[in-house]
XYZ file of C-alpha atoms in Angstrom:
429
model
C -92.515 143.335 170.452
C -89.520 145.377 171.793
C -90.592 149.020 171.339
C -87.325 151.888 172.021
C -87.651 154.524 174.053
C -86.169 157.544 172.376
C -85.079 160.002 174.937
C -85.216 163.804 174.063
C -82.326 165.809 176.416
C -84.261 169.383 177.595
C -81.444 171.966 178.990
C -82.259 174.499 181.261
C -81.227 178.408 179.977
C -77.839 178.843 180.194
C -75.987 181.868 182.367
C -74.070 184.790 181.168
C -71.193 184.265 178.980
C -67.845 184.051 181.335
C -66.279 187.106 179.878
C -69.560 189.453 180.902
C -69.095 188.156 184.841
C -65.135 188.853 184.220
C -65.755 192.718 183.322
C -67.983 192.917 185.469
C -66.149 191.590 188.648
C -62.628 193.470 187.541
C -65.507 196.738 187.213
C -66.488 195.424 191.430
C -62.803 194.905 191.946
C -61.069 198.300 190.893
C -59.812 200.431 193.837
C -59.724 204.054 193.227
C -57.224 206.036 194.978
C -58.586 208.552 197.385
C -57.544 210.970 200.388
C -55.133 209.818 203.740
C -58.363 210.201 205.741
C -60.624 207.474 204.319
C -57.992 204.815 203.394
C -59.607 202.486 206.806
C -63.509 203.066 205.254
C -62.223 202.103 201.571
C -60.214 199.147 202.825
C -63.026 197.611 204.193
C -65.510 197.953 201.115
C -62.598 196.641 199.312
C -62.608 194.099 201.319
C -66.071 193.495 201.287
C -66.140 193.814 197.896
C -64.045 191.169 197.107
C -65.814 189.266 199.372
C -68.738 189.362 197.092
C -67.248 189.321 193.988
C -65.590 185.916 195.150
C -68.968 184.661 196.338
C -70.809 184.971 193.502
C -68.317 184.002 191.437
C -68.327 180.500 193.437
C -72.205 180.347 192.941
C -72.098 180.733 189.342
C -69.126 178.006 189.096
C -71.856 175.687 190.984
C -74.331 176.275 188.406
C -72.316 175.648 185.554
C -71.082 172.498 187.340
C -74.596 171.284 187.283
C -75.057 171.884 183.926
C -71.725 170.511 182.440
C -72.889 167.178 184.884
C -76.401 166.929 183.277
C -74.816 167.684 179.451
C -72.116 164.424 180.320
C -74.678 162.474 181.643
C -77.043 163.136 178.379
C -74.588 162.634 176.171
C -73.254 159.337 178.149
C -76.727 158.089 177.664
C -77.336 158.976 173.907
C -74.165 157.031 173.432
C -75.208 153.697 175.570
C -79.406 153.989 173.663
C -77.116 153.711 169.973
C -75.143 151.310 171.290
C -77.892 149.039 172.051
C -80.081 149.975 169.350
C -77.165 149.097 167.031
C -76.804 145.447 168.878
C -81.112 144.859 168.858
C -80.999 145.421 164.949
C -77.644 143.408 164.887
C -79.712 140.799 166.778
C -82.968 141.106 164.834
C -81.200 140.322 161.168
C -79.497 138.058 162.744
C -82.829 136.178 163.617
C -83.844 136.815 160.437
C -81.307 135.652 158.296
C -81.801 132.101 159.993
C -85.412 132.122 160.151
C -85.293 132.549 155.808
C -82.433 130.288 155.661
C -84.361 127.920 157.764
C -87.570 128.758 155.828
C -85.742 128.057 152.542
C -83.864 124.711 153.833
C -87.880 123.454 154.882
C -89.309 125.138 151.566
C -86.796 122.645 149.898
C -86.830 119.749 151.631
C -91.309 119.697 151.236
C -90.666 120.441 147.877
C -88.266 117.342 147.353
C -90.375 115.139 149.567
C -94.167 116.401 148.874
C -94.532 113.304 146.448
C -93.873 111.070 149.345
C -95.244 112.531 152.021
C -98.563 114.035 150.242
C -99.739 115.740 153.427
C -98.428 119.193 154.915
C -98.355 121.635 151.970
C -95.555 124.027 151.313
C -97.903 127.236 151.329
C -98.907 126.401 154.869
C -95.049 126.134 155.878
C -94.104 129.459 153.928
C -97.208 131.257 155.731
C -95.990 130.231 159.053
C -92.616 131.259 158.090
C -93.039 134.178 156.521
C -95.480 135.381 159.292
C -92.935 134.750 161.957
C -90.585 137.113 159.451
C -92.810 139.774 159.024
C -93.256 140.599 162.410
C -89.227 140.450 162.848
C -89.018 142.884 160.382
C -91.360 144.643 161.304
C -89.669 144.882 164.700
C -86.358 146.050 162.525
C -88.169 148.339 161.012
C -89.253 149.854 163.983
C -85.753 149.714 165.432
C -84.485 151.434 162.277
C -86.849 154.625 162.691
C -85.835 154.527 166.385
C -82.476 154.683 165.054
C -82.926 156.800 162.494
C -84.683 159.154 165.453
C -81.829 158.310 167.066
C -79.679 159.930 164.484
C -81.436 163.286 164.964
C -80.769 163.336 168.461
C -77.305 162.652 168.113
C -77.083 165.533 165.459
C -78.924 168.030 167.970
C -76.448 166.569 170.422
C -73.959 168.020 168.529
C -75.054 171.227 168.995
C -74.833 170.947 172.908
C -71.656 169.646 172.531
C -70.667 172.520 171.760
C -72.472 174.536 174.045
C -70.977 172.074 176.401
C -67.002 172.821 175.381
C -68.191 176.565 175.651
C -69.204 176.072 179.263
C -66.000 174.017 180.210
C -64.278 177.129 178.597
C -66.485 179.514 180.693
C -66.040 177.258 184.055
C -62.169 177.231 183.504
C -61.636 180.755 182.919
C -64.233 181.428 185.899
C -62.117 179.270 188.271
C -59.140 181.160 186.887
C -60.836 184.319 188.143
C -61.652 182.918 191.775
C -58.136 181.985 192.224
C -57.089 185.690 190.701
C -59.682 186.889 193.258
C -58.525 184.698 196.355
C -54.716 185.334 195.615
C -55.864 189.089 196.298
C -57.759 188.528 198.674
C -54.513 186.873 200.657
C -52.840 189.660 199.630
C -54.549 192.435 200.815
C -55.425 190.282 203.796
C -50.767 189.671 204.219
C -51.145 193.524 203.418
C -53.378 194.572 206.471
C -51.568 192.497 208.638
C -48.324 193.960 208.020
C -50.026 197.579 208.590
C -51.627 196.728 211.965
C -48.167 195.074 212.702
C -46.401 198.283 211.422
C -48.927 200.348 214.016
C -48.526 198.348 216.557
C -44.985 199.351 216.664
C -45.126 202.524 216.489
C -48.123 202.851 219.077
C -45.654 200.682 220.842
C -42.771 203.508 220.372
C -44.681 206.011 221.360
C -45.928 204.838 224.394
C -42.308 204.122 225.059
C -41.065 207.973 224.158
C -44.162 208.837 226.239
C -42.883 206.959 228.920
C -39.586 208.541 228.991
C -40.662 211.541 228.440
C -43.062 211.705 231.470
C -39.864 210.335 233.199
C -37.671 212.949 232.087
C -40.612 215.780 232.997
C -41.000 214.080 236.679
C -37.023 214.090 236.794
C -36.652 217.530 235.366
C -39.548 218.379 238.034
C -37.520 216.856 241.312
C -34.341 218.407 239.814
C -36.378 222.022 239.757
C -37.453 221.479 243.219
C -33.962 220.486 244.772
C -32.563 223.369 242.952
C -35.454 225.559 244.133
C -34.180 224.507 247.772
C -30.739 224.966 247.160
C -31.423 228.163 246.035
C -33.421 229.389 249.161
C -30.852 227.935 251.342
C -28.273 230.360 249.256
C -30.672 233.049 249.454
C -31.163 232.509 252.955
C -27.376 231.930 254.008
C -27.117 235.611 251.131
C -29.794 237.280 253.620
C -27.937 236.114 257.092
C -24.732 237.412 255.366
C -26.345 240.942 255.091
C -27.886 241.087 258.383
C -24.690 239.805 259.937
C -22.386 242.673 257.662
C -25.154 245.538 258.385
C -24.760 244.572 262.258
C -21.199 244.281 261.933
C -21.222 247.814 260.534
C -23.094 249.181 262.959
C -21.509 247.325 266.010
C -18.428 249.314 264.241
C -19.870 252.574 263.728
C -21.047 252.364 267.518
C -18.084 251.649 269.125
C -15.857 254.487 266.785
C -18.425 256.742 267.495
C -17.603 256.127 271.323
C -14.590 255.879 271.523
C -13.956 259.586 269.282
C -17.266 261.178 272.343
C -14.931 259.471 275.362
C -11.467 260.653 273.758
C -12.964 264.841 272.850
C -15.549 265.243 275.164
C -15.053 264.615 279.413
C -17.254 262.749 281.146
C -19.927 264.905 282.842
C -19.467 263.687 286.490
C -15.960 263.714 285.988
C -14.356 265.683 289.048
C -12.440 268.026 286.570
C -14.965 269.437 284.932
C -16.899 269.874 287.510
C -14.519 272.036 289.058
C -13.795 273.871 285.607
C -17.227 274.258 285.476
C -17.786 275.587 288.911
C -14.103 277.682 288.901
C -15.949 279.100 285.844
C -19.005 280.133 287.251
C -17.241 281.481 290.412
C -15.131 283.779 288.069
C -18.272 284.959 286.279
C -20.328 285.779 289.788
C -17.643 285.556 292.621
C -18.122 288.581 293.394
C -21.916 287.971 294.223
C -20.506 284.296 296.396
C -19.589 284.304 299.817
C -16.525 284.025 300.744
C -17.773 280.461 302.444
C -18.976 278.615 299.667
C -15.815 279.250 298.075
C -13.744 277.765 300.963
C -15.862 274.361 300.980
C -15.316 273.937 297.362
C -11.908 274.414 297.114
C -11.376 271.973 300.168
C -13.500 269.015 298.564
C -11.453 269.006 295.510
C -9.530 265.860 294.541
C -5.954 265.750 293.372
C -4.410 265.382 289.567
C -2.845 262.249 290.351
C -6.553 261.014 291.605
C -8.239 261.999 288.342
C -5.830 260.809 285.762
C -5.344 257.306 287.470
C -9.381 257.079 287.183
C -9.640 258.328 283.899
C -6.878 255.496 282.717
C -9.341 252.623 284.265
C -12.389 254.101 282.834
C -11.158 254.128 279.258
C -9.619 250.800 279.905
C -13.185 249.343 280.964
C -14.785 250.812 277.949
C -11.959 249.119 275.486
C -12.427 245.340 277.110
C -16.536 245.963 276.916
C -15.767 246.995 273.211
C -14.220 244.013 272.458
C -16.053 241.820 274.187
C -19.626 242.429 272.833
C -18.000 242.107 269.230
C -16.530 238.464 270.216
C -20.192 237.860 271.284
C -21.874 238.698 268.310
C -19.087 236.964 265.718
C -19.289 234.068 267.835
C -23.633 234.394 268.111
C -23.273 235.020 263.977
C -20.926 231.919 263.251
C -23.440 229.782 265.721
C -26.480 230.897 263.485
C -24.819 230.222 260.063
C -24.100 226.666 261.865
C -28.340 226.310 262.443
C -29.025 227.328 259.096
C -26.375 225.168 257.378
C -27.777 222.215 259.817
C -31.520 223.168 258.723
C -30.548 223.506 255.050
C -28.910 219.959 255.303
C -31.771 218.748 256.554
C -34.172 219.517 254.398
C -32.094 218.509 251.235
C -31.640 214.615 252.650
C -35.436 214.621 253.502
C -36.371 216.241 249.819
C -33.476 213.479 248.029
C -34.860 210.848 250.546
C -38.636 211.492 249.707
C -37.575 211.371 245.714
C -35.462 208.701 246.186
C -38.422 206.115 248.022
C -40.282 207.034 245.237
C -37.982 206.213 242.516
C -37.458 203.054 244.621
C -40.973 202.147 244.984
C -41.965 202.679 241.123
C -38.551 200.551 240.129
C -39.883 197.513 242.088
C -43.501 198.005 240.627
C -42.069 197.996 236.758
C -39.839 195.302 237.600
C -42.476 193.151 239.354
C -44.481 193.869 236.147
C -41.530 192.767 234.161
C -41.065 189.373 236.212
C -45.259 188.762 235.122
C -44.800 189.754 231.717
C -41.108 186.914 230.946
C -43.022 184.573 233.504
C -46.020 185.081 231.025
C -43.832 184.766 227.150
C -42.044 181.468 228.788
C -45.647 180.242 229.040
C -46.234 180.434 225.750
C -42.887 179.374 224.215
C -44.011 176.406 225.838
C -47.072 176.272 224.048
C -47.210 174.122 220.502
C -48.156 176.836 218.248
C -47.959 180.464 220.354
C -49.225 183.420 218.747
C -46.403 185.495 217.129
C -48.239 188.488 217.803
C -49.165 188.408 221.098
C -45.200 187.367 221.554
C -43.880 190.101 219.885
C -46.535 192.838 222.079
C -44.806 191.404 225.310
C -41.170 191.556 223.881
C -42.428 195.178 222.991
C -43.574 196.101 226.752
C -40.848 194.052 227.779
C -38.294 196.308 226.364
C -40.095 199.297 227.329
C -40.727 198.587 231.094
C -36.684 197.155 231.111
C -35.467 200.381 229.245
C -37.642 202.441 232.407
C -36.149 200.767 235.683
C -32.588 201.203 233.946
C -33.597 205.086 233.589
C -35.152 204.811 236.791
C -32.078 203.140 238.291
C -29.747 206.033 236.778
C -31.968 208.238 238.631
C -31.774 207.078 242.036
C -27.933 206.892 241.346
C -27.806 210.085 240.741
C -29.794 210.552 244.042
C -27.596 208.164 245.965
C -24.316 210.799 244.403
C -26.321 214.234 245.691
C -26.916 212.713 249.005
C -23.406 211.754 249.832
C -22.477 215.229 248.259
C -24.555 216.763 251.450
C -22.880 214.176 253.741
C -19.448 215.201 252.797
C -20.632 219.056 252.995
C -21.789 218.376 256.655
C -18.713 216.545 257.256
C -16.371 219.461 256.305
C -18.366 221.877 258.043
């Protein structure tokens, strides 16, 4: 005898209603504003929040996955159990229906034939009959309380089909949630980019104002020192100017001073004042001289003629040494001022020189750095997918270490201008 199986569907407890997970993760998600200072720390538990909000949500989609699956799958099979219960019964009255149409059709034909035949009675044909019908309806019977079981399932069903639309709704609107939650994520995610992108450039243009800066201070600092020069070669030529003015002063004073003793005063071995000298002391004691002291004197005296012609050559002499010690010195002074100029000179190429190698040698170190950094983007270009922002930090040092040789270049032209300046200064001197 075919005996049903009635299956009875057991669901496990069913999670939180959707909207309860929504509050709660829009409650995880809210960002509260807060101070300059900790915008880094609250970007990253935002981020971290949303992180779990999204995975959580995701594990409780998975469980109501599961649970929609096993609700489909009961329901699929309380559908296919009616559907064959209904065909067995179909079957079973079927097999009824010809067994007492069969039954009546032998019934009738012993009854019209028991005179003849006298032997097999009709009783013993209806028992045989109707005990092969009783047990198919008793088999119908027991297929109708299956069904009727059945029924009751189906009607409990109900209620979990229900609970099974109210899960779909919960699932959809979760879903709706994670893709809320993942847009922001790839926002804030396109957000942080565009900051560290946004820093990078301006770490980038400061290090480039840095750079320019220190290039202006160590420019500002070699244009100090080649002034400082130039100004102790002016104080020095200022200083040789004195000394040469004070000894031209005194070389002056000197020889006026001379020249007014030799014109009032005679000279003291000078033969005419000797004698005025002597004639004077004779007058004052001649009475106390011989008379033969007197004599000798008188005869060793030179003439007037004699002592004006020497008197003549002697002032002459003293003019021509006058004259000739002043050439000396102007000519001694002008010869000095040429060794200090010549010194000066010097030291200015050698400063310019020594400023202008170094210039030199930190151009060719920036441009050899430039050559590896193009050699080093037209790698990359070649490259099927190059990262943008590695590209875009060597266009950024690119432009910086270009825009330093061409201030570096002005520099040493500069340079280059001062030292021909110095040339052309030796030149005209």
């Amino acid at each position: 005898m075919y005996k049903p199986a009635i299956f009875m569907i057991s669901l496990p407890p069913l999670p939180a209603p959707c909207h309860i997970l929504q509050e709660s993760s829009e409650e995880d998600l809210t960002v509260q504003g807060s101070d300059s200072s900790d915008d880094s720390e609250e970007e990253i538990d935002d981020s971290a929040s949303l992180a779990s909000s999204v995975a959580d949500l995701s594990s409780e989609i998975n469980l109501k996955e599961q649970l929609v699956d096993q609700l489909e799958k009961a329901q699929t099979n309380l559908h296919v159990m009616r559907q064959q219960y209904e065909e067995k019964m179909s079957l079973l009255q079927t097999q009824i229906k010809n067994i007492e149409s069969e039954r009546d059709k032998v019934l009738k034909d012993i009854a019209s034939k028991r005179s003849q035949s006298g032997g097999v009675s009709s009783k013993d044909v209806k028992a045989r009959y109707e005990k092969q019908l009783g047990g198919l309806r008793g088999e119908l019977k027991t297929l109708k309380m299956a069904k009727k079981e059945h029924s009751k399932a189906l009607k409990k069903n109900a209620q979990n089909e229900n609970e099974l639309r109210r899960l779909k709704a919960d699932l959809l609107e979760m879903k709706k949630a994670r893709v809320k939650l993942l847009n922001q994520m790839r926002a804030e995610a396109s957000r942080k980019k565009q900051e560290e992108a946004r820093h990078t450039r301006h770490v980038s243009q400061l290090k480039k104002e840095s750079t320019k800066k220190e290039h202006k201070i160590q420019s500002l600092e070699a244009d100090a020192q080649r002034k400082a020069i130039i100004m102790k070669r002016r104080a020095d030529e200022l200083a040789l100017l004195r000394r040469q003015t004070r000894m031209r002063h005194s070389a002056s004073n000197s020889s006026l001073s001379s020249t007014s003793s030799s014109s009032s005063h005679p000279h003291p071995s000078h033969p005419l004042s000797s004698h005025s000298s002597a004639s004077g002391g004779v007058g004052v004691s001649g009475e106390a001289e011989s008379s033969e002291t007197t004599s000798v004197v008188f005869r060793d005296r030179p003439s007037v003629k004699t002592l004006a012609t020497k008197f003549e050559r002697n002032s002459s002499h003293r003019k021509s040494s006058v004259f000739t010690s002043t050439s000396a010195r102007k000519k001694w002074r002008n010869f000095e001022k040429k060794i200090t100029d010549a010194i000066m000179n010097r030291l200015t190429v050698a400063t310019l020189s020594k400023d202008m190698d170094r210039w030199i040698e930190k151009r060719d170190r920036l441009s050899r750095r430039a050559d590896e950094l193009r050699y080093h983007r037209s790698h990359l270009l070649k490259e099927s997918s190059p990262d943008p922002e590695e590209l875009q930090s060597i266009e950024e040092d690119l432009d910086s270490l270009l825009a330093n040789v061409e201030y570096i270049q002005s520099n040493i032209v500069e340079l280059q201008n001062e030292l021909i300046a110095v040339d052309d200064s030796k030149v005209h001197t």
